[in-house]
GROMACS .gro file of C-alpha atoms in nm:
model
  420
    1UNK     CA    1   2.228  -1.757  -2.110
    2UNK     CA    2   2.020  -1.561  -2.336
    3UNK     CA    3   2.175  -1.660  -2.726
    4UNK     CA    4   2.392  -1.930  -2.601
    5UNK     CA    5   2.278  -2.280  -2.768
    6UNK     CA    6   2.460  -2.551  -2.627
    7UNK     CA    7   2.347  -2.901  -2.727
    8UNK     CA    8   2.485  -3.233  -2.554
    9UNK     CA    9   2.549  -2.961  -2.281
   10UNK     CA   10   2.849  -2.808  -2.484
   11UNK     CA   11   2.945  -2.509  -2.623
   12UNK     CA   12   2.853  -2.470  -3.050
   13UNK     CA   13   3.192  -2.472  -3.242
   14UNK     CA   14   3.246  -2.178  -3.472
   15UNK     CA   15   3.531  -2.169  -3.683
   16UNK     CA   16   3.667  -1.943  -3.925
   17UNK     CA   17   3.797  -2.024  -4.185
   18UNK     CA   18   4.040  -1.671  -4.295
   19UNK     CA   19   4.223  -1.405  -4.127
   20UNK     CA   20   4.178  -1.069  -4.224
   21UNK     CA   21   3.985  -0.807  -4.159
   22UNK     CA   22   3.674  -0.996  -4.237
   23UNK     CA   23   3.804  -1.298  -4.010
   24UNK     CA   24   3.877  -1.129  -3.751
   25UNK     CA   25   3.601  -0.888  -3.681
   26UNK     CA   26   3.334  -1.154  -3.713
   27UNK     CA   27   3.548  -1.383  -3.446
   28UNK     CA   28   3.576  -1.156  -3.268
   29UNK     CA   29   3.209  -1.030  -3.213
   30UNK     CA   30   3.091  -1.346  -3.270
   31UNK     CA   31   3.307  -1.449  -2.929
   32UNK     CA   32   3.173  -1.131  -2.760
   33UNK     CA   33   2.823  -1.175  -2.827
   34UNK     CA   34   2.809  -1.504  -2.743
   35UNK     CA   35   3.086  -1.548  -2.440
   36UNK     CA   36   3.075  -1.983  -2.405
   37UNK     CA   37   3.108  -2.037  -2.750
   38UNK     CA   38   3.474  -2.147  -2.911
   39UNK     CA   39   3.571  -1.937  -3.194
   40UNK     CA   40   3.898  -2.042  -3.366
   41UNK     CA   41   4.072  -1.827  -3.727
   42UNK     CA   42   4.243  -2.047  -3.961
   43UNK     CA   43   4.470  -1.872  -4.145
   44UNK     CA   44   4.663  -2.032  -4.421
   45UNK     CA   45   4.925  -1.760  -4.368
   46UNK     CA   46   5.225  -1.760  -4.153
   47UNK     CA   47   5.070  -1.357  -4.135
   48UNK     CA   48   4.745  -1.307  -4.095
   49UNK     CA   49   4.590  -0.950  -4.169
   50UNK     CA   50   4.792  -0.915  -4.434
   51UNK     CA   51   4.576  -0.688  -4.619
   52UNK     CA   52   4.501  -0.417  -4.375
   53UNK     CA   53   4.900  -0.359  -4.313
   54UNK     CA   54   4.954  -0.277  -4.695
   55UNK     CA   55   4.628  -0.081  -4.809
   56UNK     CA   56   4.635   0.252  -4.765
   57UNK     CA   57   4.969   0.275  -4.821
   58UNK     CA   58   5.083   0.121  -4.462
   59UNK     CA   59   4.844   0.359  -4.332
   60UNK     CA   60   4.491   0.083  -4.296
   61UNK     CA   61   4.205   0.339  -4.494
   62UNK     CA   62   3.930   0.167  -4.247
   63UNK     CA   63   3.649   0.310  -4.412
   64UNK     CA   64   3.454   0.630  -4.585
   65UNK     CA   65   3.291   0.897  -4.387
   66UNK     CA   66   3.009   0.878  -4.556
   67UNK     CA   67   2.729   0.778  -4.306
   68UNK     CA   68   2.378   0.735  -4.522
   69UNK     CA   69   2.352   0.383  -4.625
   70UNK     CA   70   2.158   0.497  -4.944
   71UNK     CA   71   2.470   0.737  -5.054
   72UNK     CA   72   2.710   0.472  -4.947
   73UNK     CA   73   2.604   0.193  -5.136
   74UNK     CA   74   2.634   0.433  -5.439
   75UNK     CA   75   2.976   0.337  -5.413
   76UNK     CA   76   2.998  -0.040  -5.452
   77UNK     CA   77   3.025  -0.170  -5.809
   78UNK     CA   78   2.876  -0.473  -5.735
   79UNK     CA   79   2.651  -0.585  -5.405
   80UNK     CA   80   2.562  -0.209  -5.396
   81UNK     CA   81   2.170  -0.309  -5.373
   82UNK     CA   82   2.223  -0.639  -5.118
   83UNK     CA   83   2.440  -0.437  -4.869
   84UNK     CA   84   2.182  -0.189  -4.877
   85UNK     CA   85   1.984  -0.372  -4.536
   86UNK     CA   86   2.305  -0.434  -4.448
   87UNK     CA   87   2.440  -0.098  -4.392
   88UNK     CA   88   2.169   0.072  -4.209
   89UNK     CA   89   2.228  -0.248  -3.941
   90UNK     CA   90   2.604  -0.209  -3.963
   91UNK     CA   91   2.727   0.151  -4.055
   92UNK     CA   92   3.030   0.381  -4.124
   93UNK     CA   93   2.991   0.537  -3.785
   94UNK     CA   94   2.926   0.190  -3.670
   95UNK     CA   95   3.275   0.105  -3.695
   96UNK     CA   96   3.414   0.432  -3.642
   97UNK     CA   97   3.240   0.374  -3.229
   98UNK     CA   98   3.373   0.003  -3.287
   99UNK     CA   99   3.720   0.111  -3.295
  100UNK     CA  100   3.720   0.411  -3.118
  101UNK     CA  101   3.544   0.262  -2.808
  102UNK     CA  102   3.898   0.013  -2.806
  103UNK     CA  103   4.057   0.268  -2.815
  104UNK     CA  104   4.207   0.340  -3.137
  105UNK     CA  105   4.025   0.681  -3.234
  106UNK     CA  106   4.002   0.741  -3.644
  107UNK     CA  107   3.981   1.100  -3.852
  108UNK     CA  108   3.868   1.182  -4.162
  109UNK     CA  109   4.040   1.355  -4.497
  110UNK     CA  110   4.001   1.551  -4.727
  111UNK     CA  111   3.865   1.368  -4.974
  112UNK     CA  112   3.661   1.158  -4.700
  113UNK     CA  113   3.832   0.802  -4.641
  114UNK     CA  114   3.951   0.800  -4.310
  115UNK     CA  115   4.256   0.642  -4.121
  116UNK     CA  116   4.368   0.599  -3.783
  117UNK     CA  117   4.574   0.918  -3.639
  118UNK     CA  118   4.770   0.749  -3.566
  119UNK     CA  119   4.867   0.672  -3.958
  120UNK     CA  120   5.013   0.295  -3.891
  121UNK     CA  121   4.801   0.011  -4.010
  122UNK     CA  122   4.991  -0.157  -3.643
  123UNK     CA  123   4.742   0.010  -3.490
  124UNK     CA  124   4.414  -0.146  -3.642
  125UNK     CA  125   4.615  -0.469  -3.614
  126UNK     CA  126   4.706  -0.426  -3.248
  127UNK     CA  127   4.350  -0.333  -3.151
  128UNK     CA  128   4.233  -0.689  -3.362
  129UNK     CA  129   4.514  -0.913  -3.225
  130UNK     CA  130   4.426  -0.719  -2.875
  131UNK     CA  131   4.051  -0.817  -2.909
  132UNK     CA  132   4.114  -1.129  -3.022
  133UNK     CA  133   4.337  -1.239  -2.746
  134UNK     CA  134   4.094  -1.046  -2.509
  135UNK     CA  135   3.825  -1.256  -2.620
  136UNK     CA  136   3.968  -1.591  -2.633
  137UNK     CA  137   3.987  -1.631  -2.952
  138UNK     CA  138   4.131  -1.955  -3.048
  139UNK     CA  139   4.388  -1.839  -3.368
  140UNK     CA  140   4.601  -2.044  -3.525
  141UNK     CA  141   4.789  -1.913  -3.847
  142UNK     CA  142   5.050  -2.162  -4.111
  143UNK     CA  143   4.712  -2.385  -4.123
  144UNK     CA  144   4.572  -2.482  -4.524
  145UNK     CA  145   4.206  -2.633  -4.545
  146UNK     CA  146   4.190  -2.855  -4.791
  147UNK     CA  147   3.798  -2.989  -4.776
  148UNK     CA  148   3.560  -2.878  -4.563
  149UNK     CA  149   3.231  -3.165  -4.578
  150UNK     CA  150   2.906  -3.117  -4.446
  151UNK     CA  151   2.857  -3.372  -4.170
  152UNK     CA  152   2.483  -3.521  -4.166
  153UNK     CA  153   2.237  -3.506  -3.852
  154UNK     CA  154   2.404  -3.834  -3.732
  155UNK     CA  155   2.751  -3.771  -3.718
  156UNK     CA  156   2.727  -3.470  -3.571
  157UNK     CA  157   2.820  -3.376  -3.167
  158UNK     CA  158   2.546  -3.110  -3.250
  159UNK     CA  159   2.370  -3.290  -3.502
  160UNK     CA  160   2.511  -3.203  -3.813
  161UNK     CA  161   2.748  -2.942  -3.852
  162UNK     CA  162   3.131  -2.964  -4.092
  163UNK     CA  163   3.419  -3.181  -4.113
  164UNK     CA  164   3.733  -2.910  -4.181
  165UNK     CA  165   4.050  -3.101  -4.366
  166UNK     CA  166   4.370  -2.967  -4.293
  167UNK     CA  167   4.622  -2.999  -4.529
  168UNK     CA  168   4.840  -3.163  -4.246
  169UNK     CA  169   4.584  -3.424  -4.234
  170UNK     CA  170   4.451  -3.274  -3.922
  171UNK     CA  171   4.030  -3.297  -3.945
  172UNK     CA  172   3.886  -3.022  -3.738
  173UNK     CA  173   3.463  -3.065  -3.659
  174UNK     CA  174   3.277  -2.747  -3.579
  175UNK     CA  175   2.887  -2.640  -3.535
  176UNK     CA  176   2.876  -2.325  -3.792
  177UNK     CA  177   3.148  -2.226  -4.018
  178UNK     CA  178   3.254  -1.883  -4.135
  179UNK     CA  179   3.418  -1.839  -4.475
  180UNK     CA  180   3.598  -1.527  -4.500
  181UNK     CA  181   3.907  -1.651  -4.756
  182UNK     CA  182   3.863  -1.288  -4.950
  183UNK     CA  183   3.990  -1.382  -5.333
  184UNK     CA  184   4.180  -1.691  -5.260
  185UNK     CA  185   4.033  -1.989  -5.497
  186UNK     CA  186   4.036  -2.264  -5.260
  187UNK     CA  187   3.768  -2.025  -5.067
  188UNK     CA  188   3.493  -2.043  -5.350
  189UNK     CA  189   3.668  -2.442  -5.399
  190UNK     CA  190   3.481  -2.457  -5.092
  191UNK     CA  191   3.155  -2.259  -5.153
  192UNK     CA  192   3.080  -2.455  -5.464
  193UNK     CA  193   3.148  -2.803  -5.207
  194UNK     CA  194   2.926  -2.650  -5.019
  195UNK     CA  195   2.690  -2.578  -5.368
  196UNK     CA  196   2.691  -2.210  -5.416
  197UNK     CA  197   2.749  -2.065  -5.718
  198UNK     CA  198   3.032  -1.872  -5.813
  199UNK     CA  199   3.046  -1.551  -6.023
  200UNK     CA  200   3.352  -1.563  -6.215
  201UNK     CA  201   3.619  -1.365  -6.086
  202UNK     CA  202   3.831  -1.069  -6.290
  203UNK     CA  203   4.039  -0.792  -6.151
  204UNK     CA  204   3.933  -0.473  -6.002
  205UNK     CA  205   4.089  -0.116  -5.899
  206UNK     CA  206   4.326  -0.127  -6.179
  207UNK     CA  207   4.574   0.111  -6.385
  208UNK     CA  208   4.510   0.182  -6.817
  209UNK     CA  209   4.874   0.035  -6.974
  210UNK     CA  210   4.809   0.317  -7.217
  211UNK     CA  211   5.132   0.391  -7.453
  212UNK     CA  212   5.030   0.695  -7.572
  213UNK     CA  213   5.279   0.981  -7.731
  214UNK     CA  214   5.088   1.253  -7.558
  215UNK     CA  215   5.209   1.104  -7.241
  216UNK     CA  216   5.578   1.023  -7.385
  217UNK     CA  217   5.819   1.173  -7.030
  218UNK     CA  218   5.481   1.301  -6.809
  219UNK     CA  219   5.518   1.005  -6.590
  220UNK     CA  220   5.391   1.214  -6.239
  221UNK     CA  221   5.240   1.483  -6.433
  222UNK     CA  222   4.836   1.492  -6.210
  223UNK     CA  223   4.563   1.670  -6.264
  224UNK     CA  224   4.292   1.756  -6.030
  225UNK     CA  225   4.023   1.655  -6.159
  226UNK     CA  226   3.992   1.561  -6.519
  227UNK     CA  227   3.701   1.308  -6.666
  228UNK     CA  228   3.741   0.958  -6.762
  229UNK     CA  229   3.534   0.782  -7.013
  230UNK     CA  230   3.554   0.351  -7.167
  231UNK     CA  231   3.369   0.510  -7.473
  232UNK     CA  232   3.191   0.174  -7.578
  233UNK     CA  233   3.027   0.052  -7.231
  234UNK     CA  234   2.932   0.424  -7.177
  235UNK     CA  235   3.076   0.458  -6.849
  236UNK     CA  236   3.240   0.791  -6.654
  237UNK     CA  237   3.383   0.887  -6.319
  238UNK     CA  238   3.530   1.215  -6.232
  239UNK     CA  239   3.873   1.255  -6.042
  240UNK     CA  240   4.192   1.291  -5.984
  241UNK     CA  241   4.422   1.204  -6.306
  242UNK     CA  242   4.817   1.078  -6.242
  243UNK     CA  243   5.041   1.016  -6.566
  244UNK     CA  244   5.272   0.734  -6.503
  245UNK     CA  245   5.569   0.506  -6.676
  246UNK     CA  246   5.299   0.254  -6.804
  247UNK     CA  247   5.044   0.468  -6.855
  248UNK     CA  248   4.664   0.634  -6.587
  249UNK     CA  249   4.650   0.568  -6.255
  250UNK     CA  250   4.517   0.811  -6.046
  251UNK     CA  251   4.124   0.780  -5.794
  252UNK     CA  252   3.933   0.844  -6.204
  253UNK     CA  253   4.085   0.562  -6.367
  254UNK     CA  254   4.087   0.302  -6.043
  255UNK     CA  255   3.716   0.389  -6.029
  256UNK     CA  256   3.665   0.362  -6.384
  257UNK     CA  257   3.812   0.059  -6.345
  258UNK     CA  258   3.565  -0.132  -6.148
  259UNK     CA  259   3.296  -0.015  -6.331
  260UNK     CA  260   3.418  -0.161  -6.611
  261UNK     CA  261   3.597  -0.476  -6.482
  262UNK     CA  262   3.395  -0.710  -6.670
  263UNK     CA  263   3.358  -0.491  -6.944
  264UNK     CA  264   3.774  -0.467  -6.982
  265UNK     CA  265   3.782  -0.857  -6.847
  266UNK     CA  266   3.562  -1.027  -7.147
  267UNK     CA  267   3.752  -0.713  -7.409
  268UNK     CA  268   4.078  -0.830  -7.293
  269UNK     CA  269   4.159  -0.483  -7.131
  270UNK     CA  270   4.157  -0.361  -7.489
  271UNK     CA  271   3.932  -0.002  -7.491
  272UNK     CA  272   3.847   0.362  -7.607
  273UNK     CA  273   3.913   0.613  -7.314
  274UNK     CA  274   3.804   0.932  -7.335
  275UNK     CA  275   3.972   1.200  -7.130
  276UNK     CA  276   3.802   1.612  -7.076
  277UNK     CA  277   4.009   1.696  -6.895
  278UNK     CA  278   3.893   2.022  -6.804
  279UNK     CA  279   3.473   1.852  -6.672
  280UNK     CA  280   3.423   2.211  -6.508
  281UNK     CA  281   3.434   2.379  -6.789
  282UNK     CA  282   3.148   2.375  -7.156
  283UNK     CA  283   3.351   2.322  -7.481
  284UNK     CA  284   3.145   2.693  -7.560
  285UNK     CA  285   3.326   2.774  -7.282
  286UNK     CA  286   3.623   2.670  -7.389
  287UNK     CA  287   3.627   2.809  -7.702
  288UNK     CA  288   3.567   3.127  -7.563
  289UNK     CA  289   3.861   3.177  -7.295
  290UNK     CA  290   4.104   3.038  -7.594
  291UNK     CA  291   3.984   3.292  -7.862
  292UNK     CA  292   3.999   3.568  -7.603
  293UNK     CA  293   4.324   3.480  -7.488
  294UNK     CA  294   4.419   3.510  -7.888
  295UNK     CA  295   4.311   3.881  -7.900
  296UNK     CA  296   4.460   3.994  -7.546
  297UNK     CA  297   4.763   3.807  -7.546
  298UNK     CA  298   4.826   3.795  -7.958
  299UNK     CA  299   5.246   3.811  -7.936
  300UNK     CA  300   5.254   3.549  -7.661
  301UNK     CA  301   5.371   3.167  -7.727
  302UNK     CA  302   5.056   2.928  -7.682
  303UNK     CA  303   5.249   2.725  -7.482
  304UNK     CA  304   5.356   2.979  -7.201
  305UNK     CA  305   5.015   3.133  -7.214
  306UNK     CA  306   4.787   2.802  -7.051
  307UNK     CA  307   4.466   2.987  -7.021
  308UNK     CA  308   4.315   2.636  -6.805
  309UNK     CA  309   4.433   2.519  -6.510
  310UNK     CA  310   4.619   2.174  -6.686
  311UNK     CA  311   4.960   2.148  -6.624
  312UNK     CA  312   5.196   2.304  -6.901
  313UNK     CA  313   5.379   2.032  -6.948
  314UNK     CA  314   5.076   1.850  -7.095
  315UNK     CA  315   4.950   2.173  -7.215
  316UNK     CA  316   5.221   2.123  -7.468
  317UNK     CA  317   5.181   1.796  -7.550
  318UNK     CA  318   4.787   1.820  -7.642
  319UNK     CA  319   4.897   2.092  -7.851
  320UNK     CA  320   5.134   1.921  -7.996
  321UNK     CA  321   4.943   1.658  -8.049
  322UNK     CA  322   4.719   1.934  -8.333
  323UNK     CA  323   4.988   2.001  -8.529
  324UNK     CA  324   5.048   2.348  -8.258
  325UNK     CA  325   5.460   2.413  -8.231
  326UNK     CA  326   5.494   2.533  -7.859
  327UNK     CA  327   5.665   2.844  -8.046
  328UNK     CA  328   5.331   2.972  -8.164
  329UNK     CA  329   5.199   3.307  -8.109
  330UNK     CA  330   4.842   3.292  -8.049
  331UNK     CA  331   4.796   3.522  -8.332
  332UNK     CA  332   4.888   3.256  -8.554
  333UNK     CA  333   4.631   3.028  -8.422
  334UNK     CA  334   4.354   3.044  -8.677
  335UNK     CA  335   3.965   2.897  -8.583
  336UNK     CA  336   3.995   2.517  -8.715
  337UNK     CA  337   4.293   2.538  -8.489
  338UNK     CA  338   4.118   2.681  -8.167
  339UNK     CA  339   3.819   2.364  -8.230
  340UNK     CA  340   4.108   2.142  -8.288
  341UNK     CA  341   4.271   2.205  -7.897
  342UNK     CA  342   3.943   2.222  -7.752
  343UNK     CA  343   3.829   1.893  -7.886
  344UNK     CA  344   4.192   1.758  -7.791
  345UNK     CA  345   4.078   1.909  -7.383
  346UNK     CA  346   3.738   1.763  -7.377
  347UNK     CA  347   3.738   1.407  -7.641
  348UNK     CA  348   4.078   1.263  -7.633
  349UNK     CA  349   4.074   0.959  -7.714
  350UNK     CA  350   4.323   0.704  -7.614
  351UNK     CA  351   4.383   0.359  -7.722
  352UNK     CA  352   4.378   0.116  -7.356
  353UNK     CA  353   4.607  -0.187  -7.428
  354UNK     CA  354   4.634  -0.333  -7.112
  355UNK     CA  355   4.609  -0.302  -6.714
  356UNK     CA  356   4.816  -0.264  -6.412
  357UNK     CA  357   4.831  -0.362  -6.017
  358UNK     CA  358   4.719  -0.126  -5.825
  359UNK     CA  359   4.991  -0.153  -5.531
  360UNK     CA  360   4.950  -0.481  -5.382
  361UNK     CA  361   4.583  -0.446  -5.267
  362UNK     CA  362   4.480  -0.649  -5.520
  363UNK     CA  363   4.060  -0.696  -5.537
  364UNK     CA  364   3.844  -0.884  -5.749
  365UNK     CA  365   3.508  -0.849  -5.870
  366UNK     CA  366   3.264  -1.241  -5.843
  367UNK     CA  367   3.285  -1.437  -5.565
  368UNK     CA  368   2.990  -1.629  -5.427
  369UNK     CA  369   2.613  -1.569  -5.584
  370UNK     CA  370   2.425  -1.255  -5.353
  371UNK     CA  371   2.108  -1.427  -5.416
  372UNK     CA  372   2.215  -1.773  -5.235
  373UNK     CA  373   2.253  -1.535  -4.921
  374UNK     CA  374   2.077  -1.413  -4.646
  375UNK     CA  375   2.195  -1.014  -4.659
  376UNK     CA  376   1.942  -1.023  -4.272
  377UNK     CA  377   2.190  -1.299  -4.101
  378UNK     CA  378   2.433  -1.348  -4.368
  379UNK     CA  379   2.436  -1.724  -4.405
  380UNK     CA  380   2.432  -1.935  -4.680
  381UNK     CA  381   2.037  -2.052  -4.833
  382UNK     CA  382   2.254  -2.319  -4.985
  383UNK     CA  383   2.411  -2.461  -4.646
  384UNK     CA  384   2.255  -2.430  -4.303
  385UNK     CA  385   2.527  -2.326  -4.051
  386UNK     CA  386   2.789  -2.133  -4.318
  387UNK     CA  387   2.833  -1.791  -4.360
  388UNK     CA  388   3.014  -1.563  -4.542
  389UNK     CA  389   3.172  -1.229  -4.474
  390UNK     CA  390   3.397  -0.976  -4.688
  391UNK     CA  391   3.582  -0.998  -5.053
  392UNK     CA  392   3.458  -1.395  -5.040
  393UNK     CA  393   3.148  -1.274  -5.193
  394UNK     CA  394   3.061  -1.190  -5.548
  395UNK     CA  395   3.080  -0.798  -5.320
  396UNK     CA  396   3.327  -0.482  -5.435
  397UNK     CA  397   3.359  -0.140  -5.337
  398UNK     CA  398   3.523   0.134  -5.544
  399UNK     CA  399   3.926   0.215  -5.419
  400UNK     CA  400   3.874   0.458  -5.100
  401UNK     CA  401   3.784   0.199  -4.729
  402UNK     CA  402   3.450   0.103  -4.923
  403UNK     CA  403   3.554  -0.282  -4.922
  404UNK     CA  404   3.665  -0.214  -4.546
  405UNK     CA  405   3.324  -0.112  -4.450
  406UNK     CA  406   3.157  -0.371  -4.600
  407UNK     CA  407   3.410  -0.643  -4.459
  408UNK     CA  408   3.357  -0.462  -4.131
  409UNK     CA  409   2.978  -0.496  -4.167
  410UNK     CA  410   2.918  -0.823  -4.314
  411UNK     CA  411   3.076  -0.987  -4.031
  412UNK     CA  412   2.952  -0.794  -3.794
  413UNK     CA  413   2.595  -0.924  -3.880
  414UNK     CA  414   2.740  -1.323  -3.952
  415UNK     CA  415   2.899  -1.241  -3.539
  416UNK     CA  416   2.514  -1.184  -3.461
  417UNK     CA  417   2.397  -1.560  -3.512
  418UNK     CA  418   2.722  -1.753  -3.508
  419UNK     CA  419   2.721  -1.862  -3.163
  420UNK     CA  420   2.400  -1.870  -3.144
   0.00000   0.00000   0.00000
């Protein structure tokens, strides 16, 4: 059979460690590409695909409507360069086609995120589980891998391979091994034991703890478009910002946390955040508009006549931070006060004092060093027969479906050779 290798008259045995999105996708595609291969998924948890279930608020943000591989890689703080060639072989359109050909239609929302039309992650889980059954993949849950040993050519039935040791004491021999353990420390331990270097894992995609009087009692207030900057790191993101009980969240904050993940970790999550609440205006235009309001509405209270598209409660709080009472009338606002308001609107400084957790969707940066992996095949450069896919690698994307897309792509690539 083309693409299938039989040694000693038996199929190639493939084991996938990790029952998440990458593990399932790799196992399914391996089995479907190499019909006589024996593929087994080992998952430590009782419920596989746990992260798929909770992603996108339970709707599963499958991917992002970015169909140009060159543009797609710009959404990965780490791993974009390595993924450039990979995305030219399996990109977003391929993901859409794969699911649609198996009965799952996707829809695109305004911000580019793509979800199943059912708005239910169970649709994706059902599809993957169904494909596992159809392709003959064996799924074992509640089994923890404690060690993996590389077999010598004399030991393995096919002249090498791996011996997997489970917590129960059971051992499993295989010819090929796909590691898709996400950010689980055990996965890093296995990779290290087989000769790989691990870039230290640190959190990515998190909210900022900011205790500031300007945000007091403003939880739930959102600004549709703001520019946020980690001043010392010279990192900037633009997008929606949400004020929370503990500080700041929203897409712009989450993206900034991803790009600044290592910087913030190294600085113990203490940093200065600069916010431009009105990035669509330059300071001179803001100044002109404030002067115009002063001329046109001299008797109006400044708090009740905000000329800009930001929530009134936030506007009042920003004015108060510059010593301007809400009852002050525009006629009483000096040129100096106008300059101070412009400064507050465009370059207000806030102290980050820690990080929050982004729901239950914990993403890390760090993992298996990319220079030790062949991104044409996802095979280890250190250990033949060992493959990687998903977040176990030092790859992470910003929020919006990008982490799933790298999981689909890397596992699909690995599957092309896994069973041969």
